Coordinates of C-alpha atoms in Angstrom, one line a residue:
X1 CA 126.8 79.7 123.8
X2 CA 125.0 77.4 121.5
X3 CA 126.9 76.3 118.0
X4 CA 125.1 78.5 115.1
X5 CA 124.7 75.6 113.0
X6 CA 122.3 74.0 115.9
X7 CA 119.8 76.9 114.8
X8 CA 118.1 75.7 111.4
X9 CA 115.5 78.4 111.3
X10 CA 116.3 82.1 111.5
X11 CA 114.2 85.2 112.1
X12 CA 116.2 87.8 109.7
X13 CA 114.1 87.4 106.8
X14 CA 111.1 84.8 105.1
X15 CA 113.9 84.5 102.2
X16 CA 115.7 82.4 103.9
X17 CA 113.6 79.5 103.7
X18 CA 113.8 77.1 101.8
X19 CA 111.0 75.9 99.2
X20 CA 108.0 74.8 100.5
X21 CA 106.4 71.0 99.6
X22 CA 103.5 72.1 97.5
X23 CA 105.8 74.4 95.4
X24 CA 109.1 71.5 95.4
X25 CA 106.4 68.6 94.3
X26 CA 105.1 70.9 91.5
X27 CA 108.6 71.8 90.3
X28 CA 109.2 68.0 90.1
X29 CA 106.7 67.3 87.8
X30 CA 107.5 70.1 85.5
X31 CA 111.4 68.6 85.1
X32 CA 109.9 65.2 83.1
X33 CA 110.8 65.9 79.1
X34 CA 111.0 68.6 76.7
X35 CA 108.4 71.6 77.0
X36 CA 108.5 74.9 74.8
X37 CA 110.2 77.2 75.8
X38 CA 109.8 81.1 77.0
X39 CA 106.4 80.6 78.6
X40 CA 104.7 79.2 76.1
X41 CA 104.3 75.5 78.2
X42 CA 101.4 74.0 79.8
X43 CA 103.2 75.0 83.2
X44 CA 103.0 78.7 82.6
X45 CA 99.2 78.6 81.0
X46 CA 98.0 76.9 84.1
X47 CA 99.8 79.3 86.5
X48 CA 98.5 82.3 84.6
X49 CA 94.9 80.9 84.8
X50 CA 95.5 80.1 88.6
X51 CA 96.3 83.1 89.6
X52 CA 93.2 84.7 87.2
X53 CA 91.0 82.6 89.4
X54 CA 92.7 83.7 92.9
X55 CA 91.6 87.5 91.5
X56 CA 88.4 87.2 89.8
X57 CA 89.1 88.5 86.9
X58 CA 91.3 87.7 83.8
X59 CA 94.1 90.0 84.5
X60 CA 98.0 89.7 82.4
X61 CA 100.3 87.9 83.8
X62 CA 104.1 88.1 83.6
X63 CA 106.6 86.0 85.9
X64 CA 110.3 87.4 86.0
X65 CA 113.0 86.7 88.3
X66 CA 112.5 88.5 91.7
X67 CA 110.7 91.8 93.2
X68 CA 113.4 94.1 92.4
X69 CA 112.6 93.4 88.4
X70 CA 108.9 93.3 89.2
X71 CA 108.5 96.5 91.2
X72 CA 110.8 98.1 88.3
X73 CA 109.5 96.9 85.3
X74 CA 105.6 97.2 86.5
X75 CA 106.9 101.2 87.6
X76 CA 108.8 102.2 84.4
X77 CA 105.0 100.8 82.5
X78 CA 103.2 103.5 84.1
X79 CA 104.3 106.4 82.7
X80 CA 107.1 108.4 80.7
X81 CA 111.0 109.0 81.9
X82 CA 110.2 112.5 83.0
X83 CA 107.8 111.5 84.9
X84 CA 107.5 110.5 88.9
X85 CA 106.6 108.0 91.8
X86 CA 105.7 108.6 94.7
X87 CA 106.4 106.4 97.6
X88 CA 106.4 106.0 101.3
X89 CA 110.0 106.9 102.5
X90 CA 110.9 103.4 103.8
X91 CA 109.7 101.6 100.5
X92 CA 111.6 98.8 99.5
X93 CA 111.7 100.7 96.3
X94 CA 113.6 103.4 97.6
X95 CA 115.8 102.2 100.2
X96 CA 116.4 98.3 98.5
X97 CA 116.4 98.4 94.9
X98 CA 119.7 99.6 94.1
X99 CA 118.1 102.8 92.2
X100 CA 116.5 99.6 89.4
X101 CA 113.1 101.8 88.8
X102 CA 115.0 104.7 87.8
X103 CA 117.2 102.7 86.1
X104 CA 114.2 100.3 84.1
X105 CA 112.4 103.7 83.6
X106 CA 115.0 105.5 82.0
X107 CA 114.8 108.3 84.6
X108 CA 111.3 108.1 86.4
X109 CA 112.4 110.1 90.1
X110 CA 111.1 108.3 92.6
X111 CA 110.0 110.9 95.6
X112 CA 109.6 109.8 99.2
X113 CA 106.6 110.9 101.1
X114 CA 106.5 110.2 104.9
X115 CA 103.4 108.5 106.4
X116 CA 102.6 106.8 110.1
X117 CA 103.7 103.2 110.3
X118 CA 105.1 102.9 106.8
X119 CA 101.9 103.7 105.1
X120 CA 100.9 106.2 102.8
X121 CA 98.1 108.7 103.2
X122 CA 95.7 110.7 100.8
X123 CA 96.7 113.6 102.1
X124 CA 100.5 113.0 101.9
X125 CA 100.1 112.0 98.3
X126 CA 97.8 115.8 97.5
X127 CA 100.5 117.5 99.1
X128 CA 103.5 116.1 97.0
X129 CA 101.4 116.1 94.1
X130 CA 101.1 119.8 94.6
X131 CA 104.4 120.8 95.7
X132 CA 105.6 121.7 92.5
X133 CA 103.7 122.0 89.3
X134 CA 106.0 123.4 86.8
X135 CA 107.6 122.0 84.0
X136 CA 111.3 122.1 85.7
X137 CA 110.0 119.4 88.2
X138 CA 109.4 115.6 87.1
X139 CA 105.5 115.6 87.0
X140 CA 104.1 112.4 89.3
X141 CA 102.3 109.6 87.3
X142 CA 102.4 106.7 89.7
X143 CA 101.9 105.9 93.3
X144 CA 103.8 102.6 94.6
X145 CA 102.3 101.3 98.3
X146 CA 103.7 98.1 99.8
X147 CA 101.1 95.3 101.0
X148 CA 102.4 93.9 103.9
X149 CA 104.4 97.1 104.6
X150 CA 107.9 97.3 105.4
X151 CA 107.0 97.5 109.0
X152 CA 104.5 94.8 108.9
X153 CA 101.8 96.6 108.9
X154 CA 98.7 96.1 106.4
X155 CA 96.7 98.5 104.4
X156 CA 93.1 97.9 104.7
X157 CA 90.6 98.1 101.8
X158 CA 89.2 101.6 102.6
X159 CA 92.7 102.5 103.4
X160 CA 93.4 101.1 99.8
X161 CA 90.2 102.6 98.4
X162 CA 91.2 106.2 100.1
X163 CA 94.3 106.3 98.1
X164 CA 92.9 105.2 95.1
X165 CA 90.7 107.8 95.0
X166 CA 93.4 110.2 95.4
X167 CA 95.5 109.0 92.6
X168 CA 92.0 109.2 90.3
X169 CA 91.8 112.8 91.0
X170 CA 95.4 112.9 89.9
X171 CA 95.5 110.9 86.9
X172 CA 98.0 108.7 88.7
X173 CA 98.8 104.6 88.4
X174 CA 98.4 102.9 91.7
X175 CA 101.3 99.8 91.8
X176 CA 101.2 97.5 94.9
X177 CA 104.5 95.7 96.2
X178 CA 103.3 92.7 97.4
X179 CA 106.1 90.9 98.1
X180 CA 104.4 89.4 100.9
X181 CA 100.6 90.3 99.6
X182 CA 99.6 86.8 100.6
X183 CA 100.8 87.8 104.1
X184 CA 98.4 90.9 103.9
X185 CA 95.6 88.7 102.6
X186 CA 95.7 86.5 105.6
X187 CA 96.0 88.9 107.9
X188 CA 92.8 90.6 106.5
X189 CA 90.8 87.9 105.8
X190 CA 89.6 89.2 102.5
X191 CA 89.3 87.7 99.0
X192 CA 92.2 88.6 97.2
X193 CA 90.3 90.9 94.6
X194 CA 88.8 93.1 97.6
X195 CA 92.4 94.8 97.9
X196 CA 93.7 95.1 94.6
X197 CA 91.8 95.6 91.2
X198 CA 88.5 96.2 93.1
X199 CA 89.9 98.9 95.3
X200 CA 91.5 100.5 92.7
X201 CA 95.3 98.9 92.0
X202 CA 96.6 98.8 88.3
X203 CA 99.1 96.2 89.1
X204 CA 100.8 94.1 91.7
X205 CA 103.7 92.5 91.9
X206 CA 102.4 89.5 93.5
X207 CA 105.7 87.9 95.5
X208 CA 106.1 83.7 95.7
X209 CA 109.4 83.9 96.6
X210 CA 108.9 84.8 100.4
X211 CA 106.0 82.0 100.1
X212 CA 107.5 79.3 99.1
X213 CA 109.0 79.1 95.8
X214 CA 112.7 79.2 95.2
X215 CA 112.7 81.9 92.6
X216 CA 110.0 83.6 90.6
X217 CA 107.5 86.7 91.2
X218 CA 104.6 87.7 89.2
X219 CA 103.3 90.4 88.1
X220 CA 99.4 90.8 87.6
X221 CA 98.4 93.9 85.7
X222 CA 94.3 94.6 86.4
X223 CA 94.4 97.9 84.1
X224 CA 95.3 96.1 80.6
X225 CA 96.1 99.8 78.9
X226 CA 99.2 99.6 80.8
X227 CA 99.9 95.9 80.1
X228 CA 100.5 96.6 76.3
X229 CA 103.5 95.8 74.8
X230 CA 104.7 94.6 78.2
X231 CA 106.3 91.6 77.0
X232 CA 108.7 93.4 75.0
X233 CA 109.5 95.3 78.1
X234 CA 110.5 91.9 80.1
X235 CA 112.2 90.9 77.3
X236 CA 114.6 94.1 77.1
X237 CA 115.0 93.6 80.4
X238 CA 116.3 90.1 80.6
X239 CA 113.6 89.2 82.6
X240 CA 112.2 86.4 80.0
X241 CA 113.2 83.2 81.0
X242 CA 113.8 80.4 78.7
X243 CA 112.9 77.5 80.8
X244 CA 109.9 79.5 82.1
X245 CA 108.2 76.0 83.5
X246 CA 110.8 76.2 86.3
X247 CA 109.4 80.1 87.0
X248 CA 105.8 78.7 86.8
X249 CA 105.0 75.9 87.6
X250 CA 105.8 76.2 91.7
X251 CA 102.9 78.6 91.5
X252 CA 100.9 75.9 90.2
X253 CA 102.1 73.9 93.6
X254 CA 101.5 77.2 95.4
X255 CA 97.9 78.3 94.3
X256 CA 96.3 74.7 93.3
X257 CA 95.3 73.6 96.9
X258 CA 95.5 76.8 98.6
X259 CA 99.2 76.2 99.9
X260 CA 99.8 80.2 99.3
X261 CA 97.5 81.4 101.9
X262 CA 98.2 78.5 104.7
X263 CA 102.0 79.1 104.3
X264 CA 101.3 83.0 104.9
X265 CA 98.9 82.3 107.4
X266 CA 101.0 80.1 109.6
X267 CA 104.1 82.8 109.4
X268 CA 101.6 85.5 110.7
X269 CA 100.8 83.3 113.5
X270 CA 104.2 82.5 114.2
X271 CA 104.4 86.3 114.3
X272 CA 101.5 86.8 116.9
X273 CA 102.8 84.1 119.0
X274 CA 106.1 86.0 118.9
X275 CA 104.8 89.5 119.7
X276 CA 102.9 87.9 122.8
X277 CA 105.5 86.6 124.4
X278 CA 108.2 89.8 124.0
X279 CA 105.3 91.5 125.3
X280 CA 105.6 89.7 128.6
X281 CA 109.2 91.1 129.0
X282 CA 109.7 94.4 130.8
X283 CA 113.3 94.9 129.1
X284 CA 111.3 94.9 125.1
X285 CA 109.3 97.2 123.6
X286 CA 107.3 97.1 120.5
X287 CA 108.0 99.2 117.8
X288 CA 104.9 98.9 115.1
X289 CA 101.9 97.0 115.1
X290 CA 102.3 93.2 114.0
X291 CA 99.9 92.7 111.4
X292 CA 101.2 90.6 109.3
X293 CA 104.7 88.2 109.6
X294 CA 106.9 90.5 111.1
X295 CA 107.6 91.6 114.6
X296 CA 109.4 95.3 115.4
X297 CA 111.3 95.3 118.4
X298 CA 113.6 97.6 120.3
X299 CA 115.7 94.8 122.6
X300 CA 118.6 95.7 124.9
X301 CA 122.2 96.5 122.3
X302 CA 123.8 93.8 124.8
X303 CA 121.5 91.1 124.4
X304 CA 121.5 91.7 120.4
X305 CA 125.0 91.1 120.6
X306 CA 124.5 88.0 123.1
X307 CA 121.6 86.3 121.2
X308 CA 124.0 86.9 117.8
X309 CA 126.6 85.2 119.2
X310 CA 124.2 82.0 120.5
X311 CA 124.1 82.2 116.5
X312 CA 120.3 83.7 115.9
X313 CA 120.4 85.9 112.8
X314 CA 118.3 88.8 112.4
X315 CA 118.3 92.3 110.9
X316 CA 118.7 95.3 112.9
X317 CA 117.7 98.9 111.1
X318 CA 116.5 101.0 113.5
X319 CA 119.0 102.4 115.6
X320 CA 121.0 100.5 118.5
X321 CA 118.6 98.0 119.6
X322 CA 115.8 98.1 116.5
X323 CA 115.2 94.9 115.6
X324 CA 113.3 93.3 113.0
X325 CA 111.9 89.5 113.5
X326 CA 111.0 87.6 110.3
X327 CA 108.7 84.9 110.4
X328 CA 108.5 82.3 107.3
X329 CA 106.4 79.9 106.3
X330 CA 108.3 76.9 107.8
X331 CA 109.0 79.3 110.9
X332 CA 107.6 76.5 114.3
X333 CA 106.7 77.3 117.6
X334 CA 109.6 75.9 118.8
X335 CA 111.6 77.6 116.9
X336 CA 109.7 81.0 118.9
X337 CA 109.6 79.8 122.1
X338 CA 113.7 78.9 121.9
X339 CA 114.3 82.2 120.7
X340 CA 112.3 84.0 123.5
X341 CA 114.1 81.4 125.8
X342 CA 117.5 82.4 124.8
X343 CA 116.4 86.3 125.2
X344 CA 115.0 86.0 128.8
X345 CA 118.3 83.6 129.6
X346 CA 120.9 86.2 128.2
X347 CA 119.0 89.6 129.9
X348 CA 120.6 88.3 132.9
X349 CA 123.2 86.5 131.6
X350 CA 124.6 88.2 129.0
X351 CA 127.4 90.9 130.0
X352 CA 126.3 94.5 129.6
X353 CA 129.5 96.2 128.4
X354 CA 129.7 95.0 125.0
X355 CA 129.4 97.6 122.0
X356 CA 126.1 96.7 119.6
X357 CA 128.8 97.8 116.6
X358 CA 127.3 99.4 113.5
X359 CA 123.8 98.6 112.6
X360 CA 123.1 96.1 109.4
X361 CA 121.6 98.2 106.7
X362 CA 121.6 95.0 104.6
X363 CA 118.3 94.2 102.9
X364 CA 114.7 94.9 104.5
X365 CA 113.0 92.4 102.5

């Protein structure tokens, strides 16, 4: 078996990857002398302007430490404590935020909706809204969609617009969890505005961590009304960084020459390469369409054990053999080929009577 230390890049999460060169260079540039604190520095101003250029509109931008804070505070801004948030049943805001949306909103209830390929559909939203309208049940006020989804699928422009039409019908706000928004943009080959504000999204949580920064996501408000006094909400939640330039400078590195899209396109391409090779193996079953940077595959349980013993790290969420294989901005063709080669070898060599054990239910992101 290969030594685990020999494997430098894994398929468990794009959070495993380091800082991309462009973000690292900008961070080094920012680490010179003194700069005004709490976001009044030139780096934060430049990052904000670059995000506005990306979306081609004057949106309001707030940097926070992580995606949990971004999603939770953005959703809290959409309503009151007696309201509810509609999302897919495996959405990250429901399954992996430890109740943070409810906590930061002072009690907004998260209501789960089913949908194929981890995506909401307009009919599901309508059923959820019409299920109850009495005063004893929290009133729906927001819809949260994940782009790309927890199953690695991507909402098309038309799908986002259709959801927006339904939210508009019922007076609901539309929030987008964009932890992998860059991967969705690269996959669809559209302008970012086309799947956000032009499609009716009120607020986007724009992920940087999985795309090459060290820490820090951006909350982008296209709806100015719900951004009002958000600065106070961010401060109260402990998400106002005193040395803000070290959150915002890497964003300058990502955005100023297009590294954010190149990183996403590379991760997506590696996922496609992995998918194509796995499809050639009869013992492997693909579980969801691969539309961004994740491949979900059912592997024989004894091979899952053997791959981990060989040093490979990946998550299992879907029964005994359901595996998520996530590609990052720095995943290489060699990484993919080596993983598949080990898989093929272990299908033959690994003992078949080894128990898999308990599925790994740690963070999907």
